[in-house]
Amino acid sequence: MSQFGRRQLRMEDDNLLVGAGRFVDDIVIPGMLHVVLVRSSMASARLRKVDVSAAKNALGVVAVFVASDLPDCAKILPDGHPSALMKFHRGPQVLANTCVRYVGEPIAAIVATDAYLAEDAAELVEIDYEPRAAVVDPRAAIKSDSPLVHEDISLNIGTRIPVAKGDVARAFATAPVIVRRQVEVHRGAGNAMETRGIVAHWNNGLNRLMVWNVSQVPFVHRTVIAEALGLSEISVQVLNGDVGGGFGFKGLLYSEDVLIPFIAKTLNRPVKWIEDRREHLIASYHERSQFHDLEMALENDGTIIGVRGHFVHDHGAYSPWGPTVPLLTAVNIPGPYKMGHYSVEAIVVYTNCVPVAPIRGAGRPQAVYAMERLLDAAALKLCMDPVKLRQKNLIQAHEYPYDVGFVSRDGTRRIYDSGNPPALLDKALSIIDYDAQREKQIQLRHEGRYIGIGVACVVEESGLGPYEEIIIDMELNGKVTVKMGTPSQGQGQRTAFAQIVADQLAIPFEDINVLTGDTDNVKYSIGTFASRAGIVTGSAVFNGAQELRQRLIKFGATILQTDENELFLDGGSVRVKSDPTKSVSYTEIVSMSVGHSGRPLSLREFGPGMSARSSFSPATNVYPTGCHAAVVEVDIRTGKVKILHYAAVEDFGNLLNPLIVDGQVLGGIAHGIGNTFLERVKYDDAGQILTGTFADYLLPTTLDMPKIDIAYISTPCPLNPLGMKGAGQGGTIPPPAVLSSAVEDALRPFDVLLNHVPFSESEILALIQAHGVQQ
Amino acid sequence: MKPAPFKYAAPCSIEEAIALVGRYGQESRVLAGGQSLMSMMNLRIVRPSVIIDIGRVHKFSEFQIGADDILIGAMVRQSALETSINLRSAVPLLADAVHCIGHAATRSQGTIVGSLCQADPAAEIPVCAVAMNARILVRSQRGERTVPADEFFTGVFSTSLFDDEMVVGVIFPKIDPGSVTAFDEISRRQGDFAMVSTGCVVRLDQQGAFADVRLVFGGVGDTPVRARDAEQFLIGRMPEKLILKSAGNIAAKSLKPFDDLHATSLYRKSIAAVLTERVLERALIKTREGSH
């Protein structure tokens, strides 16, 4: 049986389950020093004076760094994901120089012999702030009386991104039905189980910097570190051990990414910094905060004519990863629904909050939430079943490839390559037994119980370019090693990529070793994000394995004196089809290709060794589709929501390892449930963050997880050799939309409208009570 | 998230522990299960200069069941409320509440007395202690005294302990044969501190009317709060649905809860009413079933 598509248990798990993983904090180098950062306690202030003299003299302290200790090339972070759409880019300060712009911004770095002493010394740094007015709400930030986050950026607007097709003005002028919704999605944090962390070591003998970190984009880090420290890229090696989750926030550029290597090189000592949970909650980049004001025009029969409006995107104080999030929202709002006219503008606004950059889902949960809220409003206005309204407007299977009509986030025309949204919706409805639930809903209302049903259909883009490169080697013992640049944050790459190779070379899965997490593996790579590694690296692995397969066959043909077409691979040997006992084993071939010291190669024309180097460069994004549905019950006396049943139907194209994909979907839904009910980063008006611990920032636990059924309907993607689409984010994107719909549906007798996520029991109960329900 | 420097002492006897508390007083903190104290130290919200770890005082890990009451030592873990049938049957209110207290992992470390000393107004065990009229057993080098639970809690995270005193145990009266108890709470997530929690102790007279009621709330004030108005309302009344509902409304009206990140004051009042009905109903079911 082929390995592709098999629910193969993960090679990674044995080590992780027995606690034998090796994470960045497990790295100990003799003589290693520890860094603790002093962070701003003010959201906006001039720094009159940063006095580190007492800290410098504290027990165990080796050095203290402030902005003036950094060379010019290491003062400001470059844009990690540059985009011409960003008019006024402002990169984060590595250490705050003359002013601070958010609570948590790094100001000084204490270097000490242990982290405890460093934290003691950090308390001795005296900072003389000259407070300035801060702005937290991006809607206030674009008013003329708002304080400015960056003095030279008027109205705090970093850029405006319009995305449009058709003629909305005309279409709306004559539309029979128009609905409008103003909906907000609030800030959330990444919160991987493992926080960020870096160990840097300057190797004097080799003139080379070794950096262990937790990056999703180690090659980006390599380049940025090299530039900041005035080194060539080859002089910087970035490594990952095991990584405990990425979720986007590890795929970005932070001050520490440059600062820790700089300190290690400057002091010529190994240096470690491990982000603690409090730092993570107050200072690692956030996402999601956006305020949407959108209208939808429809025909009386429910056919969507168009969508128009704008949204205000809270970008935080700096732009570490371009305008990726708002751009993704702007292009994703139409989703799998057809419309002739579309015009939405993203207004990207700086605020005195933690910078905003992609976190799993990346702009798409907002897009889907806004679109589905509009559809619910339209269904209500048209007195139509919300499912029927969606069915009416979905792109049909025969309409693929489907040109949405504008340019997508990667600069190419947004053309959905393949899909079948109506089938996904039908399947989701059958899983939750939609018609029966509708009947049950009516019955239960008589008993004073309120259940509701929600659905949402989504498209996301995945498999971003420009390329990934791999090297595949067969060793003398016949085992195979694949080296690549895309690191793992726990996705199971060692397992999944080995499955691809096993099929091509007809060797056991266990005989394949996948190496990631070392920038010395290949020359260039982009990284693991945007659901791209499976598609892009996976296709490169497939191409490389095929090249190696061809090379084995070429050798076999020469050795066995037959035509290449007469040969096949089986059981670690190249065999002759007509007589499989005539064969040459891989180990013999490798031995022959490697040769023997002092003698000529026997097959000189093929060159030495059994290696192949290969790559894959996708022409465009690919487009997974999904439909989620949920049944919830709301206790109208407590406002508590119970998710009775959740269905996720996904079209991720061909599934390489459905077990791993199940895990991605389940984890994604957990994140989405958090985004709907629990996870909210909260600031007060002065820009102080109120959710600095896990007692305030609530994550969903296993006890909050409902019954979830996952199903796949796969339309193979025509744009890569494996027919895959990305699976990393599909679970995260729809839940806020689906669950909001379901809760509104349950509370229809009370005319409850939900205009933001996350929402709490308090808010639901207040909305019910506002309707006049006596407790 | 590293604690400020502190000295560490690990006494092996009660006397030694008390001597250390006497010596270091205000600048020290007693460490039992550490589930609250350690994270507060790591955040440097609490900065004791001496930590007195009582984990090696074996006597503290014991509980003694007497004829009328039960003494729970200072190191008895919350998980004992899940595993000890004797403890559960002696104080069924705690048995009822234990599933609401944190998670299995925290209960295996956290102690019953530790939760009392922490005096978090949203914690479950203080509510149970006040509802059950528990007595806190306190010792210092000056001697021993007991403090009724409703006098022990004086504010958010604060108690009536003197600086040289430590809590060596808590004495719960055994539930009398005619009484029943019930506990319930509503929290944002299972295992969180409650937005509101409610514990009740109920005794009906021979006609089936309420003879004795204690109704105590957590999460609605600086300390566990008794709803005396509602208690008085119920006395002498028959346990009918409308009566329970009224009691809930009276209780809610008497409470002055606060707004915080997790719930509004108004929400807390609303669910206090619902919880009142729920715990009373549950208690009444137990009365009918003849259980506690």
XYZ file of N, CA, C and O in Angstrom, chain A residues 313-414:
408
model
N -7.891 48.373 10.464
C -7.014 47.321 10.974
C -6.058 47.924 12.003
O -5.319 48.860 11.697
N -6.112 47.408 13.212
C -5.202 47.826 14.279
C -3.859 47.140 14.045
O -3.734 45.927 14.195
N -2.852 47.938 13.669
C -1.560 47.367 13.284
C -0.571 47.367 14.444
O 0.535 46.886 14.305
N -0.986 47.935 15.583
C -0.031 48.059 16.679
C 0.977 49.159 16.378
O 0.795 49.973 15.477
N 2.054 49.174 17.141
C 2.977 50.306 17.091
C 3.971 50.235 15.932
O 4.530 51.257 15.526
N 4.214 49.047 15.423
C 5.213 48.883 14.352
C 4.706 47.848 13.362
O 3.722 47.162 13.597
N 5.461 47.701 12.290
C 5.068 46.797 11.217
C 6.165 45.754 10.969
O 6.988 45.925 10.087
N 6.187 44.691 11.752
C 7.275 43.721 11.596
C 7.119 42.791 10.400
O 8.088 42.162 9.987
N 5.930 42.667 9.849
C 5.706 41.656 8.803
C 4.781 42.204 7.725
O 3.881 41.546 7.242
N 4.984 43.469 7.371
C 4.202 44.077 6.294
C 2.712 44.107 6.616
O 2.295 43.762 7.712
N 1.905 44.536 5.647
C 0.456 44.614 5.884
C -0.227 43.285 5.558
O -1.296 43.245 4.954
N 0.409 42.190 5.933
C -0.072 40.862 5.536
C -1.497 40.596 6.014
O -2.341 40.116 5.267
N -1.743 40.906 7.298
C -3.042 40.559 7.876
C -4.191 41.316 7.193
O -5.151 40.692 6.726
N -4.112 42.647 7.091
C -5.240 43.333 6.451
C -5.395 42.965 4.981
O -6.527 42.874 4.472
N -4.279 42.722 4.315
C -4.369 42.318 2.907
C -5.120 40.996 2.792
O -5.984 40.817 1.925
N -4.796 40.065 3.700
C -5.471 38.762 3.647
C -6.963 38.897 3.924
O -7.778 38.218 3.302
N -7.326 39.777 4.843
C -8.760 39.989 5.069
C -9.411 40.536 3.805
O -10.454 40.045 3.369
N -8.767 41.550 3.225
C -9.391 42.248 2.092
C -9.637 41.317 0.910
O -10.656 41.445 0.226
N -8.736 40.365 0.684
C -8.928 39.482 -0.476
C -9.780 38.257 -0.145
O -10.249 37.559 -1.043
N -9.976 37.997 1.141
C -10.684 36.767 1.522
C -12.166 36.940 1.808
O -12.865 35.949 2.004
N -12.638 38.177 1.877
C -14.041 38.369 2.270
C -15.036 37.649 1.335
O -15.955 36.999 1.813
N -14.840 37.670 0.019
C -15.825 36.972 -0.827
C -15.862 35.462 -0.581
O -16.906 34.836 -0.799
N -14.747 34.888 -0.175
C -14.739 33.449 0.114
C -15.226 32.635 -1.061
O -14.901 32.941 -2.207
N -16.054 31.620 -0.814
C -16.539 30.767 -1.906
C -17.871 31.251 -2.477
O -18.579 30.479 -3.110
N -18.201 32.509 -2.201
C -19.485 33.032 -2.672
C -19.274 33.911 -3.908
O -18.312 34.677 -3.991
N -20.210 33.798 -4.841
C -20.105 34.544 -6.096
C -20.706 35.937 -5.923
O -21.737 36.090 -5.277
N -20.049 36.905 -6.510
C -20.629 38.258 -6.528
C -19.991 39.025 -7.687
O -18.823 38.810 -8.013
N -20.770 39.876 -8.284
C -20.273 40.611 -9.449
C -19.465 41.846 -9.079
O -18.619 42.302 -9.848
N -19.734 42.370 -7.913
C -19.142 43.666 -7.549
C -18.559 43.590 -6.146
O -19.174 43.035 -5.240
N -17.400 44.182 -6.005
C -16.738 44.102 -4.697
C -15.817 45.298 -4.554
O -15.076 45.647 -5.470
N -15.905 45.956 -3.414
C -14.980 47.054 -3.157
C -14.824 47.212 -1.648
O -15.737 47.664 -0.964
N -13.692 46.776 -1.157
C -13.424 46.884 0.273
C -12.045 47.492 0.458
O -11.095 47.111 -0.232
N -11.963 48.444 1.357
C -10.681 49.081 1.616
C -10.232 48.787 3.048
O -11.008 48.930 3.992
N -8.981 48.360 3.153
C -8.376 48.175 4.472
C -7.653 49.457 4.848
O -6.879 49.994 4.060
N -7.919 49.954 6.046
C -7.201 51.127 6.554
C -6.282 50.623 7.658
O -6.749 50.129 8.686
N -4.998 50.716 7.413
C -4.009 50.120 8.313
C -3.519 51.199 9.264
O -2.935 52.192 8.835
N -3.773 50.993 10.557
C -3.607 52.076 11.521
C -2.620 51.701 12.623
O -2.740 50.641 13.250
N -1.670 52.593 12.847
C -0.757 52.395 13.972
C -1.441 52.791 15.274
O -2.158 53.799 15.335
N -1.208 51.991 16.334
C -1.720 52.299 17.678
C -0.611 52.031 18.695
O 0.394 51.397 18.360
N -0.827 52.483 19.930
C 0.186 52.246 20.968
C -0.028 50.898 21.647
O -0.165 50.800 22.866
N -0.058 49.853 20.820
C -0.237 48.491 21.329
C 0.839 47.611 20.700
O 1.558 48.033 19.797
N 0.915 46.388 21.177
C 1.878 45.429 20.620
C 1.673 45.330 19.103
O 0.536 45.311 18.632
N 2.762 45.280 18.335
C 2.618 45.156 16.884
C 1.766 43.953 16.484
O 1.718 42.954 17.200
N 1.108 44.090 15.357
C 0.226 43.040 14.852
C 0.856 42.383 13.632
O 1.345 43.059 12.730
N 0.879 41.079 13.642
C 1.446 40.310 12.546
C 0.709 38.979 12.513
O -0.042 38.665 13.436
N 0.933 38.177 11.461
C 0.084 36.986 11.310
C 0.191 35.988 12.466
O 1.272 35.625 12.897
N -0.964 35.560 12.914
C -1.095 34.414 13.794
C -2.061 33.471 13.087
O -2.969 33.939 12.390
N -1.840 32.189 13.242
C -2.631 31.143 12.582
C -4.033 31.630 12.183
O -4.821 32.046 13.026
N -4.297 31.549 10.904
C -5.565 32.080 10.390
C -5.317 33.373 9.624
O -5.790 33.546 8.520
N -4.554 34.271 10.247
C -3.981 35.443 9.586
C -4.957 36.242 8.731
O -4.949 36.163 7.506
N -5.802 37.031 9.351
C -6.684 37.918 8.597
C -7.921 37.231 8.059
O -8.920 37.891 7.764
N -7.849 35.912 7.931
C -8.974 35.201 7.312
C -10.132 34.981 8.282
O -11.303 35.077 7.872
N -9.843 34.684 9.565
C -10.986 34.560 10.478
C -11.834 35.831 10.486
O -13.068 35.770 10.548
N -11.161 36.991 10.385
C -11.886 38.259 10.361
C -12.744 38.347 9.097
O -13.905 38.771 9.144
N -12.137 37.968 7.949
C -12.853 38.053 6.677
C -14.108 37.185 6.707
O -15.200 37.618 6.321
N -13.936 35.960 7.172
C -15.052 35.018 7.182
C -16.122 35.483 8.169
O -17.321 35.423 7.888
N -15.650 35.961 9.312
C -16.601 36.444 10.325
C -17.446 37.579 9.741
O -18.683 37.559 9.828
N -16.795 38.551 9.096
C -17.518 39.700 8.545
C -18.495 39.260 7.457
O -19.661 39.671 7.430
N -18.023 38.399 6.556
C -18.870 37.952 5.436
C -20.073 37.154 5.936
O -21.213 37.365 5.503
N -19.827 36.245 6.856
C -20.919 35.386 7.321
C -21.936 36.168 8.165
O -23.119 35.855 8.171
N -21.455 37.198 8.873
C -22.388 38.070 9.611
C -23.314 38.775 8.615
O -24.497 38.942 8.854
N -22.733 39.197 7.482
C -23.553 39.847 6.451
C -24.599 38.878 5.904
O -25.754 39.232 5.706
N -24.162 37.638 5.675
C -25.096 36.653 5.121
C -26.225 36.376 6.104
O -27.391 36.231 5.708
N -25.891 36.301 7.402
C -26.944 36.078 8.392
C -27.916 37.259 8.418
O -29.132 37.075 8.530
N -27.367 38.464 8.299
C -28.229 39.646 8.297
C -29.143 39.616 7.073
O -30.334 39.942 7.152
N -28.580 39.197 5.939
C -29.366 39.146 4.702
C -30.461 38.088 4.800
O -31.608 38.329 4.407
N -30.114 36.932 5.369
C -31.110 35.856 5.504
C -32.273 36.336 6.366
O -33.440 36.078 6.068
N -31.920 37.059 7.417
C -32.941 37.565 8.330
C -33.863 38.551 7.592
O -35.082 38.479 7.681
N -33.234 39.439 6.847
C -34.012 40.470 6.153
C -34.899 39.855 5.074
O -36.025 40.301 4.864
N -34.353 38.817 4.391
C -35.107 38.202 3.296
C -36.038 37.104 3.794
O -36.723 36.459 2.995
N -36.030 36.851 5.113
C -36.787 35.730 5.688
C -36.444 34.427 4.981
O -37.323 33.640 4.598
N -35.178 34.228 4.761
C -34.717 33.026 4.065
C -33.975 32.143 5.043
O -33.357 32.646 5.982
N -34.034 30.846 4.825
C -33.198 29.949 5.612
C -31.737 30.309 5.346
O -31.325 30.412 4.186
N -30.950 30.531 6.408
C -29.562 30.968 6.193
C -28.728 29.969 5.378
O -27.823 30.377 4.653
N -29.078 28.693 5.480
C -28.344 27.694 4.696
C -28.706 27.815 3.217
O -27.840 27.762 2.340
N -29.996 28.009 2.958
C -30.430 28.137 1.549
C -29.772 29.352 0.894
O -29.386 29.313 -0.269
N -29.663 30.424 1.651
C -29.020 31.631 1.106
C -27.577 31.325 0.711
O -27.109 31.746 -0.353
N -26.909 30.592 1.547
C -25.513 30.257 1.239
C -25.446 29.333 0.024
O -24.638 29.539 -0.884
N -26.304 28.318 0.044
C -26.299 27.374 -1.080
C -26.508 28.099 -2.409
O -25.879 27.780 -3.406
N -27.367 29.077 -2.387
C -27.708 29.806 -3.606
C -26.493 30.526 -4.201
O -26.395 30.710 -5.408
N -25.585 30.926 -3.327
C -24.492 31.789 -3.789
C -23.125 31.112 -3.893
O -22.158 31.749 -4.295
N -23.061 29.844 -3.531
C -21.754 29.164 -3.584
C -21.298 28.934 -5.017
O -22.118 28.686 -5.914
N -20.004 28.985 -5.216
C -19.426 28.611 -6.509
C -19.665 27.119 -6.717
O -19.457 26.321 -5.802
N -20.151 26.765 -7.894
C -20.456 25.364 -8.173
C -19.217 24.633 -8.689
O -18.303 25.259 -9.246
N -19.215 23.331 -8.499
C -18.040 22.529 -8.880
C -17.640 22.768 -10.339
O -16.453 22.875 -10.653
N -18.629 22.889 -11.219
C -18.304 22.998 -12.649
C -17.739 24.372 -13.016
O -17.289 24.591 -14.122
N -17.815 25.312 -12.067
C -17.323 26.663 -12.374
C -15.830 26.828 -12.098
O -15.277 27.909 -12.261
N -15.180 25.747 -11.631
C -13.737 25.815 -11.380
C -12.964 25.540 -12.648
O -13.431 24.739 -13.453
N -11.772 26.110 -12.846
C -11.160 27.144 -12.020
C -11.988 28.436 -12.053
O -12.527 28.799 -13.093
N -12.051 29.101 -10.900
C -12.946 30.243 -10.746
C -12.137 31.512 -10.528
O -11.339 31.603 -9.593
N -12.341 32.472 -11.406
C -11.618 33.740 -11.315
C -12.418 34.698 -10.433
O -13.507 35.124 -10.790
N -11.881 35.025 -9.256
C -12.611 35.895 -8.325
C -12.685 37.321 -8.868
O -13.624 38.058 -8.589
N -11.668 37.700 -9.634
C -11.775 38.995 -10.311
C -10.834 40.060 -9.796
O -10.940 41.218 -10.182
N -9.958 39.710 -8.891
C -8.942 40.682 -8.486
C -7.641 39.963 -8.154
O -7.569 38.735 -8.194
N -6.637 40.766 -7.801
C -5.308 40.204 -7.539
C -5.247 39.720 -6.092
O -5.782 40.358 -5.193
N -4.599 38.590 -5.871
C -4.542 37.999 -4.539
C -3.326 38.482 -3.754
O -2.573 39.347 -4.222
N -3.107 37.898 -2.592
C -2.061 38.419 -1.705
C -0.669 38.207 -2.277
O 0.255 38.903 -1.892
N -0.491 37.228 -3.181
C 0.861 36.997 -3.698
C 1.112 37.721 -5.016
O 2.085 37.457 -5.709
N 0.192 38.643 -5.385
C 0.407 39.433 -6.599
C -0.095 38.756 -7.856
O -0.019 39.327 -8.945
N -0.600 37.536 -7.743
C -1.158 36.863 -8.916
C -2.679 37.000 -8.900
O -3.273 37.316 -7.873
N -3.280 36.781 -10.057
C -4.737 36.839 -10.155
C -5.347 35.805 -9.217
O -4.882 34.672 -9.141
N -6.383 36.203 -8.480
C -7.015 35.276 -7.542
C -7.927 34.327 -8.311
O -9.084 34.634 -8.600
